[in-house]
PDB file of N, CA and C in Angstrom:
ATOM      1  N   GLU A   1       1.248  -1.535   0.258  1.00  0.00           N
ATOM      2  CA  GLU A   1       0.295   0.069  -0.106  1.00  0.00           C
ATOM      3  C   GLU A   1       0.408   1.365   0.116  1.00  0.00           C
ATOM      4  N   TRP A   2       1.202   1.885  -1.052  1.00  0.00           N
ATOM      5  CA  TRP A   2       2.243   3.030  -0.913  1.00  0.00           C
ATOM      6  C   TRP A   2       0.917   4.232  -0.117  1.00  0.00           C
ATOM      7  N   SER A   3       1.885   4.415  -0.110  1.00  0.00           N
ATOM      8  CA  SER A   3       1.097   6.385   0.445  1.00  0.00           C
ATOM      9  C   SER A   3       0.707   7.674  -0.040  1.00  0.00           C
ATOM     10  N   ALA A   4      -0.017   8.478  -0.604  1.00  0.00           N
ATOM     11  CA  ALA A   4       0.278  10.028  -2.020  1.00  0.00           C
ATOM     12  C   ALA A   4       0.737  10.240  -1.186  1.00  0.00           C
ATOM     13  N   ASP A   5       1.005  10.796   0.012  1.00  0.00           N
ATOM     14  CA  ASP A   5       1.602  11.734   0.806  1.00  0.00           C
ATOM     15  C   ASP A   5       3.220  11.067   1.009  1.00  0.00           C
ATOM     16  N   TRP A   6       3.861  12.128   0.894  1.00  0.00           N
ATOM     17  CA  TRP A   6       5.136  12.363   0.278  1.00  0.00           C
ATOM     18  C   TRP A   6       5.487  12.325   1.865  1.00  0.00           C
ATOM     19  N   LEU A   7       4.957  12.264   3.071  1.00  0.00           N
ATOM     20  CA  LEU A   7       5.878  12.820   4.627  1.00  0.00           C
ATOM     21  C   LEU A   7       5.400  10.952   4.607  1.00  0.00           C
ATOM     22  N   ALA A   8       5.002  10.239   4.195  1.00  0.00           N
ATOM     23  CA  ALA A   8       4.670   8.927   4.639  1.00  0.00           C
ATOM     24  C   ALA A   8       6.523   8.737   4.110  1.00  0.00           C
ATOM     25  N   TYR A   9       7.528   9.159   3.663  1.00  0.00           N
ATOM     26  CA  TYR A   9       8.188   7.379   3.242  1.00  0.00           C
ATOM     27  C   TYR A   9       8.967   8.773   4.115  1.00  0.00           C
ATOM     28  N   THR A  10       9.580   9.850   4.576  1.00  0.00           N
ATOM     29  CA  THR A  10      10.366  10.354   5.636  1.00  0.00           C
ATOM     30  C   THR A  10      11.534   9.188   6.057  1.00  0.00           C
ATOM     31  N   ARG A  11      10.445   8.183   6.645  1.00  0.00           N
ATOM     32  CA  ARG A  11      10.716   7.662   7.683  1.00  0.00           C
ATOM     33  C   ARG A  11      12.338   6.313   7.135  1.00  0.00           C
ATOM     34  N   TYR A  12      12.640   6.389   6.009  1.00  0.00           N
ATOM     35  CA  TYR A  12      13.156   5.531   4.787  1.00  0.00           C
ATOM     36  C   TYR A  12      14.100   6.621   4.713  1.00  0.00           C
ATOM     37  N   ASP A  13      15.988   5.706   5.277  1.00  0.00           N
ATOM     38  CA  ASP A  13      16.759   5.966   4.321  1.00  0.00           C
ATOM     39  C   ASP A  13      17.053   6.185   2.565  1.00  0.00           C
ATOM     40  N   GLY A  14      15.365   5.446   1.717  1.00  0.00           N
ATOM     41  CA  GLY A  14      15.746   5.711   0.761  1.00  0.00           C
ATOM     42  C   GLY A  14      14.709   5.128  -0.170  1.00  0.00           C
ATOM     43  N   ILE A  15      14.451   4.196  -0.810  1.00  0.00           N
ATOM     44  CA  ILE A  15      12.757   3.459  -1.720  1.00  0.00           C
ATOM     45  C   ILE A  15      14.440   2.844  -3.061  1.00  0.00           C
ATOM     46  N   VAL A  16      13.604   1.620  -3.104  1.00  0.00           N
ATOM     47  CA  VAL A  16      13.829   1.372  -4.503  1.00  0.00           C
ATOM     48  C   VAL A  16      13.144   0.481  -4.896  1.00  0.00           C
ATOM     49  N   VAL A  17      12.561   0.226  -6.145  1.00  0.00           N
ATOM     50  CA  VAL A  17      11.073   0.250  -6.703  1.00  0.00           C
ATOM     51  C   VAL A  17      11.932  -0.162  -8.724  1.00  0.00           C
ATOM     52  N   THR A  18      11.104  -1.318  -8.395  1.00  0.00           N
ATOM     53  CA  THR A  18      11.430  -1.379  -9.807  1.00  0.00           C
ATOM     54  C   THR A  18      10.810  -0.795 -11.025  1.00  0.00           C
ATOM     55  N   ALA A  19      11.313  -0.666 -12.610  1.00  0.00           N
ATOM     56  CA  ALA A  19      10.909   0.698 -13.300  1.00  0.00           C
ATOM     57  C   ALA A  19       9.127   0.297 -13.341  1.00  0.00           C
ATOM     58  N   LYS A  20       8.457  -1.145 -13.613  1.00  0.00           N
ATOM     59  CA  LYS A  20       8.309  -1.465 -14.218  1.00  0.00           C
ATOM     60  C   LYS A  20       6.588  -0.298 -12.771  1.00  0.00           C
ATOM     61  N   ASP A  21       6.995  -0.691 -11.755  1.00  0.00           N
ATOM     62  CA  ASP A  21       6.009  -0.458 -10.149  1.00  0.00           C
ATOM     63  C   ASP A  21       6.089   1.209 -10.409  1.00  0.00           C
ATOM     64  N   LEU A  22       7.402   2.202 -10.452  1.00  0.00           N
ATOM     65  CA  LEU A  22       7.439   3.157 -10.658  1.00  0.00           C
ATOM     66  C   LEU A  22       5.601   3.575 -11.878  1.00  0.00           C
ATOM     67  N   VAL A  23       5.848   2.657 -12.985  1.00  0.00           N
ATOM     68  CA  VAL A  23       5.233   3.502 -14.218  1.00  0.00           C
ATOM     69  C   VAL A  23       4.026   2.785 -13.979  1.00  0.00           C
ATOM     70  N   ASP A  24       3.266   1.875 -13.374  1.00  0.00           N
ATOM     71  CA  ASP A  24       2.419   1.333 -12.454  1.00  0.00           C
ATOM     72  C   ASP A  24       1.128   2.314 -11.319  1.00  0.00           C
ATOM     73  N   MET A  25       2.071   3.007 -10.301  1.00  0.00           N
ATOM     74  CA  MET A  25       1.699   3.468  -9.311  1.00  0.00           C
ATOM     75  C   MET A  25       0.739   4.338 -10.032  1.00  0.00           C
ATOM     76  N   PRO A  26       0.341   5.168  -9.130  1.00  0.00           N
ATOM     77  CA  PRO A  26      -0.930   5.940  -9.278  1.00  0.00           C
ATOM     78  C   PRO A  26      -0.458   7.105  -9.395  1.00  0.00           C
ATOM     79  N   ALA A  27      -1.189   8.713 -10.804  1.00  0.00           N
ATOM     80  CA  ALA A  27      -0.345   9.233 -10.196  1.00  0.00           C
ATOM     81  C   ALA A  27       0.645  10.009  -8.772  1.00  0.00           C
ATOM     82  N   GLU A  28      -0.886   9.964  -8.124  1.00  0.00           N
ATOM     83  CA  GLU A  28      -1.002  10.701  -6.701  1.00  0.00           C
ATOM     84  C   GLU A  28       0.230   9.887  -5.447  1.00  0.00           C
ATOM     85  N   VAL A  29       1.181   8.736  -6.335  1.00  0.00           N
ATOM     86  CA  VAL A  29       2.077   8.488  -5.402  1.00  0.00           C
ATOM     87  C   VAL A  29       3.475   8.166  -5.955  1.00  0.00           C
ATOM     88  N   ARG A  30       3.153   8.525  -7.171  1.00  0.00           N
ATOM     89  CA  ARG A  30       4.708   8.507  -8.090  1.00  0.00           C
ATOM     90  C   ARG A  30       4.626   9.818  -7.378  1.00  0.00           C
ATOM     91  N   GLY A  31       3.932  11.158  -8.393  1.00  0.00           N
ATOM     92  CA  GLY A  31       3.873  12.560  -7.132  1.00  0.00           C
ATOM     93  C   GLY A  31       4.443  13.137  -5.917  1.00  0.00           C
ATOM     94  N   ALA A  32       4.083  11.868  -4.822  1.00  0.00           N
ATOM     95  CA  ALA A  32       4.869  11.645  -3.614  1.00  0.00           C
ATOM     96  C   ALA A  32       6.338  11.825  -3.382  1.00  0.00           C
ATOM     97  N   VAL A  33       6.341  10.054  -4.111  1.00  0.00           N
ATOM     98  CA  VAL A  33       8.116   9.703  -4.108  1.00  0.00           C
ATOM     99  C   VAL A  33       8.685  10.511  -4.521  1.00  0.00           C
ATOM    100  N   TYR A  34       8.245  11.346  -5.701  1.00  0.00           N
ATOM    101  CA  TYR A  34       9.023  12.604  -6.260  1.00  0.00           C
ATOM    102  C   TYR A  34       9.441  13.597  -4.832  1.00  0.00           C
ATOM    103  N   ARG A  35       8.225  14.128  -4.078  1.00  0.00           N
ATOM    104  CA  ARG A  35       8.767  14.871  -3.911  1.00  0.00           C
ATOM    105  C   ARG A  35      10.169  14.658  -2.624  1.00  0.00           C
ATOM    106  N   TYR A  36       9.393  13.188  -1.952  1.00  0.00           N
ATOM    107  CA  TYR A  36       9.902  12.438  -0.429  1.00  0.00           C
ATOM    108  C   TYR A  36      11.351  12.975  -1.568  1.00  0.00           C
ATOM    109  N   VAL A  37      11.538  12.811  -3.336  1.00  0.00           N
ATOM    110  CA  VAL A  37      13.622  12.704  -2.924  1.00  0.00           C
ATOM    111  C   VAL A  37      14.097  14.398  -3.614  1.00  0.00           C
ATOM    112  N   GLU A  38      12.709  14.830  -3.463  1.00  0.00           N
ATOM    113  CA  GLU A  38      13.422  16.403  -3.960  1.00  0.00           C
ATOM    114  C   GLU A  38      14.336  16.449  -2.891  1.00  0.00           C
ATOM    115  N   ALA A  39      13.009  16.205  -1.361  1.00  0.00           N
ATOM    116  CA  ALA A  39      13.648  17.257  -0.584  1.00  0.00           C
ATOM    117  C   ALA A  39      14.420  16.270   0.665  1.00  0.00           C
ATOM    118  N   GLY A  40      14.948  15.244  -0.077  1.00  0.00           N
ATOM    119  CA  GLY A  40      16.148  14.836   0.686  1.00  0.00           C
ATOM    120  C   GLY A  40      16.548  13.583  -0.614  1.00  0.00           C
ATOM    121  N   GLY A  41      15.422  12.876   0.243  1.00  0.00           N
ATOM    122  CA  GLY A  41      15.467  11.378  -0.056  1.00  0.00           C
ATOM    123  C   GLY A  41      16.038   9.938  -0.687  1.00  0.00           C
ATOM    124  N   SER A  42      16.647   8.947  -0.896  1.00  0.00           N
ATOM    125  CA  SER A  42      16.653   8.390  -1.787  1.00  0.00           C
ATOM    126  C   SER A  42      15.820   7.596  -2.858  1.00  0.00           C
ATOM    127  N   LEU A  43      16.012   7.675  -3.363  1.00  0.00           N
ATOM    128  CA  LEU A  43      15.188   6.682  -4.937  1.00  0.00           C
ATOM    129  C   LEU A  43      16.069   5.727  -5.873  1.00  0.00           C
ATOM    130  N   LEU A  44      15.971   4.217  -5.964  1.00  0.00           N
ATOM    131  CA  LEU A  44      16.513   3.176  -6.950  1.00  0.00           C
ATOM    132  C   LEU A  44      15.855   2.868  -7.209  1.00  0.00           C
ATOM    133  N   VAL A  45      15.989   2.958  -9.045  1.00  0.00           N
ATOM    134  CA  VAL A  45      15.094   2.203 -10.217  1.00  0.00           C
ATOM    135  C   VAL A  45      16.115   1.106 -10.533  1.00  0.00           C
ATOM    136  N   ILE A  46      15.277   0.239 -10.330  1.00  0.00           N
ATOM    137  CA  ILE A  46      15.856  -1.455 -10.876  1.00  0.00           C
ATOM    138  C   ILE A  46      15.380  -1.139 -12.242  1.00  0.00           C
ATOM    139  N   GLY A  47      15.984  -1.223 -13.512  1.00  0.00           N
ATOM    140  CA  GLY A  47      15.248  -1.663 -15.274  1.00  0.00           C
ATOM    141  C   GLY A  47      15.353  -0.915 -15.796  1.00  0.00           C
ATOM    142  N   LEU A  48      14.893  -0.714 -16.907  1.00  0.00           N
ATOM    143  CA  LEU A  48      14.209   0.400 -18.557  1.00  0.00           C
ATOM    144  C   LEU A  48      13.777   1.318 -17.295  1.00  0.00           C
ATOM    145  N   LYS A  49      14.973   2.900 -17.613  1.00  0.00           N
ATOM    146  CA  LYS A  49      14.410   4.035 -17.437  1.00  0.00           C
ATOM    147  C   LYS A  49      13.703   4.067 -17.649  1.00  0.00           C
ATOM    148  N   PRO A  50      12.228   4.518 -16.498  1.00  0.00           N
ATOM    149  CA  PRO A  50      11.092   5.441 -16.946  1.00  0.00           C
ATOM    150  C   PRO A  50      11.344   6.969 -17.385  1.00  0.00           C
ATOM    151  N   GLU A  51       9.326   7.005 -17.844  1.00  0.00           N
ATOM    152  CA  GLU A  51      10.131   8.693 -16.940  1.00  0.00           C
ATOM    153  C   GLU A  51       9.929   9.326 -16.406  1.00  0.00           C
ATOM    154  N   MET A  52      10.865   9.936 -16.722  1.00  0.00           N
ATOM    155  CA  MET A  52      10.629  10.719 -15.207  1.00  0.00           C
ATOM    156  C   MET A  52      10.658  12.522 -15.281  1.00  0.00           C
ATOM    157  N   PRO A  53      10.355  13.224 -14.038  1.00  0.00           N
ATOM    158  CA  PRO A  53       9.938  14.530 -14.455  1.00  0.00           C
ATOM    159  C   PRO A  53      11.131  15.300 -15.198  1.00  0.00           C
ATOM    160  N   ARG A  54      10.604  15.881 -15.805  1.00  0.00           N
ATOM    161  CA  ARG A  54      11.380  16.775 -17.166  1.00  0.00           C
ATOM    162  C   ARG A  54      12.803  17.513 -16.255  1.00  0.00           C
ATOM    163  N   GLU A  55      12.296  17.824 -15.417  1.00  0.00           N
ATOM    164  CA  GLU A  55      13.775  18.610 -13.724  1.00  0.00           C
ATOM    165  C   GLU A  55      14.656  17.797 -14.078  1.00  0.00           C
ATOM    166  N   TRP A  56      14.830  16.787 -13.556  1.00  0.00           N
ATOM    167  CA  TRP A  56      15.855  15.890 -13.262  1.00  0.00           C
ATOM    168  C   TRP A  56      16.584  16.155 -14.532  1.00  0.00           C
ATOM    169  N   LYS A  57      18.029  16.083 -14.165  1.00  0.00           N
ATOM    170  CA  LYS A  57      18.824  16.251 -14.945  1.00  0.00           C
ATOM    171  C   LYS A  57      20.088  14.833 -14.672  1.00  0.00           C
ATOM    172  N   PHE A  58      19.914  13.884 -16.084  1.00  0.00           N
ATOM    173  CA  PHE A  58      20.479  12.624 -15.597  1.00  0.00           C
ATOM    174  C   PHE A  58      21.981  12.619 -16.107  1.00  0.00           C
ATOM    175  N   ARG A  59      21.913  12.114 -15.579  1.00  0.00           N
ATOM    176  CA  ARG A  59      23.884  12.597 -16.426  1.00  0.00           C
ATOM    177  C   ARG A  59      24.493  10.600 -15.116  1.00  0.00           C
ATOM    178  N   ASN A  60      25.040  10.356 -16.050  1.00  0.00           N
ATOM    179  CA  ASN A  60      26.620   8.616 -16.039  1.00  0.00           C
ATOM    180  C   ASN A  60      27.957   9.832 -15.557  1.00  0.00           C
ATOM    181  N   ARG A  61      27.710   9.241 -13.543  1.00  0.00           N
ATOM    182  CA  ARG A  61      29.029   9.753 -12.758  1.00  0.00           C
ATOM    183  C   ARG A  61      30.370   8.968 -13.262  1.00  0.00           C
ATOM    184  N   LEU A  62      30.087   7.209 -13.466  1.00  0.00           N
ATOM    185  CA  LEU A  62      30.865   6.611 -14.200  1.00  0.00           C
ATOM    186  C   LEU A  62      30.841   6.766 -15.207  1.00  0.00           C
ATOM    187  N   PRO A  63      31.523   6.988 -16.329  1.00  0.00           N
ATOM    188  CA  PRO A  63      31.434   6.607 -17.335  1.00  0.00           C
ATOM    189  C   PRO A  63      31.370   4.873 -18.151  1.00  0.00           C
ATOM    190  N   ALA A  64      32.204   3.600 -17.145  1.00  0.00           N
ATOM    191  CA  ALA A  64      32.211   2.409 -16.843  1.00  0.00           C
ATOM    192  C   ALA A  64      30.521   1.675 -17.271  1.00  0.00           C
ATOM    193  N   VAL A  65      30.287   2.706 -15.978  1.00  0.00           N
ATOM    194  CA  VAL A  65      28.359   2.326 -15.393  1.00  0.00           C
ATOM    195  C   VAL A  65      27.665   2.763 -15.886  1.00  0.00           C
ATOM    196  N   SER A  66      26.875   1.662 -16.882  1.00  0.00           N
ATOM    197  CA  SER A  66      25.480   2.298 -16.710  1.00  0.00           C
ATOM    198  C   SER A  66      24.649   2.888 -16.097  1.00  0.00           C
ATOM    199  N   SER A  67      24.872   3.718 -15.415  1.00  0.00           N
ATOM    200  CA  SER A  67      23.651   4.085 -13.855  1.00  0.00           C
ATOM    201  C   SER A  67      22.992   5.324 -14.024  1.00  0.00           C
ATOM    202  N   PRO A  68      22.435   6.454 -14.519  1.00  0.00           N
ATOM    203  CA  PRO A  68      22.353   7.673 -14.935  1.00  0.00           C
ATOM    204  C   PRO A  68      21.502   7.906 -13.063  1.00  0.00           C
ATOM    205  N   VAL A  69      21.950   9.628 -12.909  1.00  0.00           N
ATOM    206  CA  VAL A  69      22.356   9.827 -11.621  1.00  0.00           C
ATOM    207  C   VAL A  69      21.758  10.519 -12.054  1.00  0.00           C
ATOM    208  N   ALA A  70      20.415  11.777 -10.699  1.00  0.00           N
ATOM    209  CA  ALA A  70      19.358  12.558 -10.762  1.00  0.00           C
ATOM    210  C   ALA A  70      20.004  12.974  -9.676  1.00  0.00           C
ATOM    211  N   SER A  71      20.167  14.370  -8.604  1.00  0.00           N
ATOM    212  CA  SER A  71      19.878  14.628  -7.655  1.00  0.00           C
ATOM    213  C   SER A  71      19.292  16.235  -7.414  1.00  0.00           C
ATOM    214  N   PRO A  72      17.350  15.941  -7.944  1.00  0.00           N
ATOM    215  CA  PRO A  72      17.165  16.812  -7.265  1.00  0.00           C
ATOM    216  C   PRO A  72      16.954  17.660  -6.519  1.00  0.00           C
ATOM    217  N   GLY A  73      16.776  18.351  -6.513  1.00  0.00           N
ATOM    218  CA  GLY A  73      16.181  19.210  -4.509  1.00  0.00           C
ATOM    219  C   GLY A  73      17.784  19.262  -3.595  1.00  0.00           C
ATOM    220  N   PHE A  74      17.272  18.390  -2.540  1.00  0.00           N
ATOM    221  CA  PHE A  74      18.478  18.185  -2.023  1.00  0.00           C
ATOM    222  C   PHE A  74      17.871  15.488  -2.333  1.00  0.00           C
ATOM    223  N   GLY A  75      17.590  15.718  -3.059  1.00  0.00           N
ATOM    224  CA  GLY A  75      18.135  13.694  -2.326  1.00  0.00           C
ATOM    225  C   GLY A  75      18.988  12.933  -3.867  1.00  0.00           C
ATOM    226  N   GLU A  76      18.230  12.705  -4.432  1.00  0.00           N
ATOM    227  CA  GLU A  76      18.989  11.477  -5.483  1.00  0.00           C
ATOM    228  C   GLU A  76      18.664  10.703  -5.840  1.00  0.00           C
ATOM    229  N   CYS A  77      18.834  10.108  -7.295  1.00  0.00           N
ATOM    230  CA  CYS A  77      17.281   8.786  -8.140  1.00  0.00           C
ATOM    231  C   CYS A  77      18.389   8.634  -9.097  1.00  0.00           C
ATOM    232  N   ARG A  78      18.838   6.901  -8.824  1.00  0.00           N
ATOM    233  CA  ARG A  78      20.748   6.186  -9.291  1.00  0.00           C
ATOM    234  C   ARG A  78      19.036   5.279 -10.463  1.00  0.00           C
ATOM    235  N   ILE A  79      18.940   5.100 -12.041  1.00  0.00           N
ATOM    236  CA  ILE A  79      18.250   4.422 -12.666  1.00  0.00           C
ATOM    237  C   ILE A  79      18.965   2.671 -12.488  1.00  0.00           C
ATOM    238  N   MET A  80      19.559   2.358 -12.221  1.00  0.00           N
ATOM    239  CA  MET A  80      20.280   0.718 -12.641  1.00  0.00           C
ATOM    240  C   MET A  80      19.672   0.128 -13.780  1.00  0.00           C
ATOM    241  N   THR A  81      20.159  -0.067 -15.124  1.00  0.00           N
ATOM    242  CA  THR A  81      19.627  -1.144 -15.960  1.00  0.00           C
ATOM    243  C   THR A  81      20.235  -1.675 -16.328  1.00  0.00           C
ATOM    244  N   GLU A  82      21.647  -1.428 -16.395  1.00  0.00           N
ATOM    245  CA  GLU A  82      22.217  -3.571 -16.304  1.00  0.00           C
ATOM    246  C   GLU A  82      23.303  -3.549 -14.858  1.00  0.00           C
ATOM    247  N   PHE A  83      23.385  -4.633 -15.134  1.00  0.00           N
ATOM    248  CA  PHE A  83      23.908  -6.055 -14.385  1.00  0.00           C
ATOM    249  C   PHE A  83      25.188  -6.808 -14.303  1.00  0.00           C
ATOM    250  N   SER A  84      25.102  -6.707 -13.662  1.00  0.00           N
ATOM    251  CA  SER A  84      27.049  -8.050 -13.969  1.00  0.00           C
ATOM    252  C   SER A  84      27.150  -8.834 -12.571  1.00  0.00           C
TER     253      SER A  84
END
C-alpha cells in the first residue's frame, strides 16, 4: 500500500522500486515519491529507464557504468539498467 503523502516516506533512508512498479503507480503516489526525493530522500529504480520528471537532469557519473543519476532538490535518484 503506497501513500500519496510524501511525508509517509521520510522514515526511510531510501526507496527501491522496479521501473514497472514506478510506471504502474497511481500519479498521486508517484508524485509523492518524487517529492520525497526532492526533499532529501534516495530513490533506486531497477530496470529500463521510465519517464522521469523533466526537471531531473540525469547523467552518468562513471563512464564505464550505465547508471544514470539525478540530484533533484536535496535528494538523489539512480537508475540501474545493467547488472553483472
